[in-house]
Short mmCIF file of C-alpha atoms and ligand atoms in Angstrom, two decimals:
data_model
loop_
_atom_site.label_atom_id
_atom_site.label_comp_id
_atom_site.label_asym_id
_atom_site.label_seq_id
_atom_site.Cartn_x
_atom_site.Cartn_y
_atom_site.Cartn_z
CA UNK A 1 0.00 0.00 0.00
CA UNK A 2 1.14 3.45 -0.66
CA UNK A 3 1.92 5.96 2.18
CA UNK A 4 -0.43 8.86 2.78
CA UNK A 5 0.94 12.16 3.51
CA UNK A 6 -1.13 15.00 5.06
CA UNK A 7 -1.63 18.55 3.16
CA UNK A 8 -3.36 21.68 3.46
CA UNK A 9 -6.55 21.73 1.67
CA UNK A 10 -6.10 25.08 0.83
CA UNK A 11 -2.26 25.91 1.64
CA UNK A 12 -1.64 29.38 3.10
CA UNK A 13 0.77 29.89 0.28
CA UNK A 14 -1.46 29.51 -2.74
CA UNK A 15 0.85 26.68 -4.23
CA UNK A 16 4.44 28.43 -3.73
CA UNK A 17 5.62 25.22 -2.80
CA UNK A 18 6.75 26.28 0.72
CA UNK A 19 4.51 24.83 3.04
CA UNK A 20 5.95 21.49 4.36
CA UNK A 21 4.53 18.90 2.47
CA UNK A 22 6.14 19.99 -0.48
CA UNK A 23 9.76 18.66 1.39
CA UNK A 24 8.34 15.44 1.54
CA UNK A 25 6.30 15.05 -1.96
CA UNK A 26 9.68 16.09 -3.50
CA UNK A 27 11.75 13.46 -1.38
CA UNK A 28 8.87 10.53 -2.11
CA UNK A 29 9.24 11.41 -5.82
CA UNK A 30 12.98 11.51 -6.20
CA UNK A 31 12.72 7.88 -4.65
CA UNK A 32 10.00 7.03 -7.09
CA UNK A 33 7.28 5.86 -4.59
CA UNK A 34 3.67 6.78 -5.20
CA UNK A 35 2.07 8.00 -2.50
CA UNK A 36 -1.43 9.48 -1.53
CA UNK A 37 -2.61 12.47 0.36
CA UNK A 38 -5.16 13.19 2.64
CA UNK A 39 -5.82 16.83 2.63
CA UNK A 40 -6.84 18.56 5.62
CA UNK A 41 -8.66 22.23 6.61
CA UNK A 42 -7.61 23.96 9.34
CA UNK A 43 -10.35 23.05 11.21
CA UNK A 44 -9.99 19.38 10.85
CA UNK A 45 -6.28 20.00 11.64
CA UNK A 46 -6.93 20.77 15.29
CA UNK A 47 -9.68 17.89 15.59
CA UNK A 48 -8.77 14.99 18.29
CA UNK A 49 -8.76 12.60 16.14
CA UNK A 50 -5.58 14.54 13.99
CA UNK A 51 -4.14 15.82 16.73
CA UNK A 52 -3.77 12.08 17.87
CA UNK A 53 -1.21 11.73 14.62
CA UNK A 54 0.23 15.17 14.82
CA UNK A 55 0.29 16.68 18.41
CA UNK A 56 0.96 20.03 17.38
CA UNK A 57 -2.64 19.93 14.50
CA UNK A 58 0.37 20.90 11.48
CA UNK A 59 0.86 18.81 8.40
CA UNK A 60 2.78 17.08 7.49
CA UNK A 61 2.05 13.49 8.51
CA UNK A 62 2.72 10.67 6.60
CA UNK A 63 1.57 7.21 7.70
CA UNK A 64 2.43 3.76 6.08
CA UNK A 65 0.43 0.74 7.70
CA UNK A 66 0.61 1.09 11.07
CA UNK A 67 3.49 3.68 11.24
CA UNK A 68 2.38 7.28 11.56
CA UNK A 69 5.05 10.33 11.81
CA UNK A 70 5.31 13.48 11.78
CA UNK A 71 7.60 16.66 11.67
CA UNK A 72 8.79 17.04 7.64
CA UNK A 73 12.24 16.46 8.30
CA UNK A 74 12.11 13.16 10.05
CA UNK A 75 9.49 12.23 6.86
CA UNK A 76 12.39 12.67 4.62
CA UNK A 77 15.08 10.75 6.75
CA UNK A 78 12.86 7.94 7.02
CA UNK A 79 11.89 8.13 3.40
CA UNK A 80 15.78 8.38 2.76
CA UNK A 81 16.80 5.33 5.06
CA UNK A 82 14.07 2.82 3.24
CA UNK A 83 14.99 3.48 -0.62
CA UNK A 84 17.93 4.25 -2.75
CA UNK A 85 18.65 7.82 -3.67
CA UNK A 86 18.74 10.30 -0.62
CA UNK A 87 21.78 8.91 1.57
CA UNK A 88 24.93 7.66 0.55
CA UNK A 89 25.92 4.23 0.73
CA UNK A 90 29.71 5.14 2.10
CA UNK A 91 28.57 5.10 5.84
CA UNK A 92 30.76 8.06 6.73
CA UNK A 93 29.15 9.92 3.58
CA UNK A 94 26.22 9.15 5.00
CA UNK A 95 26.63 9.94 8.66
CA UNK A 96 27.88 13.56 6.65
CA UNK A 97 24.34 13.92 5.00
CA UNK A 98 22.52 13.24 8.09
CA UNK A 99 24.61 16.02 9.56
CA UNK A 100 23.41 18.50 6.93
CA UNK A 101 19.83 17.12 7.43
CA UNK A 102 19.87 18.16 11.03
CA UNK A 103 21.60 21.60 9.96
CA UNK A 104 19.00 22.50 7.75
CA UNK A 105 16.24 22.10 10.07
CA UNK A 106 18.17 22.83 13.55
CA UNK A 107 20.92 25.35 12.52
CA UNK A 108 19.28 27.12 8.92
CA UNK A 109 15.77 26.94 9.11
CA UNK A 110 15.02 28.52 12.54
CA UNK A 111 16.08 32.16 12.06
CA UNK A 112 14.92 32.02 8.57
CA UNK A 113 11.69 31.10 9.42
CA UNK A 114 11.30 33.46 12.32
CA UNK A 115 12.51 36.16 10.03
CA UNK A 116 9.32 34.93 7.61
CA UNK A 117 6.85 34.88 10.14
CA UNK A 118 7.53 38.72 11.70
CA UNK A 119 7.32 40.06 7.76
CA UNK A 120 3.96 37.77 7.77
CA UNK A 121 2.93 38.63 11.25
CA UNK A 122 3.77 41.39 12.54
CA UNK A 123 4.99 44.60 9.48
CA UNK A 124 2.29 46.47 11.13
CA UNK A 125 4.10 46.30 14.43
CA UNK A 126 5.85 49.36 16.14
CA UNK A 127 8.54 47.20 16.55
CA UNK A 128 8.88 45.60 13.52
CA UNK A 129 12.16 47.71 11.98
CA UNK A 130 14.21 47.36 15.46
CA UNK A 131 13.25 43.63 14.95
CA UNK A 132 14.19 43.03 11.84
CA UNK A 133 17.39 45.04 12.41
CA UNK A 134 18.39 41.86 14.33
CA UNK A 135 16.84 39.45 12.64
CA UNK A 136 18.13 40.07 8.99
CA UNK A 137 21.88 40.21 9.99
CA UNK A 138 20.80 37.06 11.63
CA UNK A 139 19.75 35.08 8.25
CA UNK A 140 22.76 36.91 6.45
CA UNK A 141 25.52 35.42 8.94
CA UNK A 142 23.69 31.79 8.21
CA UNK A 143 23.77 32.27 4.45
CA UNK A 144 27.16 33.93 4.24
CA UNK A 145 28.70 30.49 6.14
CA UNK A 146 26.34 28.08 3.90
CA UNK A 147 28.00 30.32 0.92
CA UNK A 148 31.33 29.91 1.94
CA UNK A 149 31.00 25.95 2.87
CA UNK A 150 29.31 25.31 -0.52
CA UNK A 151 31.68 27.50 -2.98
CA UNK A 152 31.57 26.20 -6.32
CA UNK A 153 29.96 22.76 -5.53
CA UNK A 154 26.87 21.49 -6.77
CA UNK A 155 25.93 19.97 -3.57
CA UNK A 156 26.60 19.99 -0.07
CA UNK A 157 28.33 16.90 0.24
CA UNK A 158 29.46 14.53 -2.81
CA UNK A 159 26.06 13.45 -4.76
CA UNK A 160 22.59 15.12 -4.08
CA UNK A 161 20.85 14.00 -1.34
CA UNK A 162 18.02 14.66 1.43
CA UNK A 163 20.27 17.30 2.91
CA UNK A 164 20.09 19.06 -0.23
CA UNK A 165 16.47 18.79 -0.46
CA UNK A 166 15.94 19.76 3.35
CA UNK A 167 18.23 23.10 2.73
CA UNK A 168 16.73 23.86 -0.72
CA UNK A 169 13.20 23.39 1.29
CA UNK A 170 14.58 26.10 3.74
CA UNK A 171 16.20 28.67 1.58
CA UNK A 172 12.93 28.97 -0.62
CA UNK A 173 11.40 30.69 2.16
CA UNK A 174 13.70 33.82 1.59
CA UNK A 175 12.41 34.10 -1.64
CA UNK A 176 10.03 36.94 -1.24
CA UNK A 177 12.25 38.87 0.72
CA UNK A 178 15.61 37.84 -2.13
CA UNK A 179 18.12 37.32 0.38
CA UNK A 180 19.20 34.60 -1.23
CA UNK A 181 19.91 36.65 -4.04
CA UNK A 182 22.87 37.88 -2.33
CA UNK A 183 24.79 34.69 -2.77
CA UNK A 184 25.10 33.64 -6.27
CA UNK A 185 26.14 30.16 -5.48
CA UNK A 186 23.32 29.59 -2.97
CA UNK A 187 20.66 31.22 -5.79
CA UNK A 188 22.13 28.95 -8.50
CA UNK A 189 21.89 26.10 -5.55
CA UNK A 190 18.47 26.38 -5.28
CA UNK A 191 17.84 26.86 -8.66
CA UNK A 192 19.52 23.33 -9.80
CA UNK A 193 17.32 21.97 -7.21
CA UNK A 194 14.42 23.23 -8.18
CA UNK A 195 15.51 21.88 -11.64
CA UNK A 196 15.26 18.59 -10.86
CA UNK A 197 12.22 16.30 -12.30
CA UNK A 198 11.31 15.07 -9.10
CA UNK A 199 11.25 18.50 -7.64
CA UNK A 200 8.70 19.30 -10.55
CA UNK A 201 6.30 16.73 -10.65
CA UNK A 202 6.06 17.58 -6.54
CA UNK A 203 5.59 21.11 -7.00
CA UNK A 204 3.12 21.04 -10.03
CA UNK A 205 1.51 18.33 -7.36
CA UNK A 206 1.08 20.64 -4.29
CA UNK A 207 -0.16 23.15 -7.13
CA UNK A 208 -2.66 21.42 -8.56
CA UNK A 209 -4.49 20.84 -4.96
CA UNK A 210 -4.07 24.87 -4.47
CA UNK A 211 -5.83 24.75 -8.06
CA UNK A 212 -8.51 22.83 -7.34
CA UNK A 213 -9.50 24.91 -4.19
CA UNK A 214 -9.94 27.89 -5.60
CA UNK A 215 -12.01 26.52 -8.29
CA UNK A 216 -14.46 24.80 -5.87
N1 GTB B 301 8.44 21.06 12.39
C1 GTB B 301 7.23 20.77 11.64
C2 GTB B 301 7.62 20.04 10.34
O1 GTB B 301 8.70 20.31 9.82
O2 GTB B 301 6.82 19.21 9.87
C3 GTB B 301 6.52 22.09 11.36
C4 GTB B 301 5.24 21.84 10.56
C5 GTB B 301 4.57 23.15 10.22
O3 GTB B 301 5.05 24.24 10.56
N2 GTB B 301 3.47 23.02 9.52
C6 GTB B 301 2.71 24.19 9.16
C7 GTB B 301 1.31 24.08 9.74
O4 GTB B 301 0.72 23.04 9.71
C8 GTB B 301 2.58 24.28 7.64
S1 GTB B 301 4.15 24.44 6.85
N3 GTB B 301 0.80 25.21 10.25
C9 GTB B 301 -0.52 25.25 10.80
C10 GTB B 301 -0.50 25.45 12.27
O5 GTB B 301 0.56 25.41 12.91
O6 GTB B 301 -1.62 25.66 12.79
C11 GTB B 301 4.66 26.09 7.37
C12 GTB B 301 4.28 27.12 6.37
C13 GTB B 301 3.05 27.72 6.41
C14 GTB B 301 2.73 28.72 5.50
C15 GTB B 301 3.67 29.10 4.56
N4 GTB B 301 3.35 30.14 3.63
O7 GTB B 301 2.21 30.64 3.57
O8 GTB B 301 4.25 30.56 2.86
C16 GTB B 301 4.90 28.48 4.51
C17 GTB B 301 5.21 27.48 5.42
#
């Protein structure tokens, strides 16, 4: 049986690709395994009978038989230890990746997100400016030391894998605000990721259920 992730019904987003489902449709496709999805409205999201899947009422879950988890990243490492494709073979290339998989969500993705949410949240705020004073040269000290580590590599680490696709995932929340731009290699480092097939197919996936919401 395929595995069913969880998605917005209507994603927040209006099929940017950025909400966190998209980390995992992209890692399920480079692998090539089908999957389903149960789409969920916010309501439904904070029911008892979700929040007994995903304590915190977010998507994504994903569930196969009996196994249910949740929280995107550890989606993709699981997806990545069961098929070829997202880990090395070369255990020390491996332990590597799983290093960059924890950076992206543990070390990257916290002050970019938290710069995200105050230009979501809170612009209208009287502190917004003196808050985003510290918070940008926040993200740009992160960036400038991913920029330096990757240089002229394609990748992180060796081949492509799901550290790649976790700190792709990340760095595409900057993109309204372009500081990514900054950093040629890290734009063109997103860019080849979001080049990939697999990487397409998910996004025109997530899409197509934006799509179909707002023709209902
Ligand atoms: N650590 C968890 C994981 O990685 O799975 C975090 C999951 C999470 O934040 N899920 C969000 C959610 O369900 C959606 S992805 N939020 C509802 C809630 O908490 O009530 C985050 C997100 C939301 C919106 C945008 N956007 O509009 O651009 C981008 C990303």
């Amino acid at each position: 049986m395929n595995p069913t992730i969880t998605a917005f019904e209507t994603s927040p987003d209006r099929g940017q690709g950025l909400a966190r489902d998209m980390r995992v449709r992209w890692a399920l496709e480079e692998v090539g395994q089908p999957y389903e999805v149960r789409l969920l409205s916010f309501k439904e999201m904070k029911e008892p009978a979700y929040l007994a899947l995903q304590p915190f009422g977010q998507i994504p879950t994903y569930r196969e038989g009996e196994l249910v988890l949740f929280d995107s990243g550890a989606i993709v490492f699981h997806i990545a230890e069961h098929h070829a494709g997202l880990l090395p073979s070369d255990t020390n290339a491996r332990a590597r990746a799983i290093t960059w998989m924890f950076t992206a969500v543990s070390t990257m993705e916290p002050p970019v997100v938290e710069h995200g949410m105050m230009k979501i949240a809170e612009s209208g705020e009287p502190w917004f400016e003196p808050r985003m004073a510290l918070l940008e040269p926040r993200v740009h000290a992160r960036l400038a030391q991913l920029s330096a580590h990757l240089g002229d590599a394609d990748w992180l680490d060796g081949a492509f894998s799901a550290a790649d696709l976790l700190m792709i995932s990340v760095l595409q929340r900057l993109r309204s605000s372009k500081l990514v731009d900054g950093y040629p290699n890290l734009a063109a480092y997103v860019a080849r990721g979001e080049a990939r097939p697999a990487y397409q197919r998910a996004f025109a996936a997530q899409l197509a259920v934006f799509e179909a919401s707002q023709a209902r």
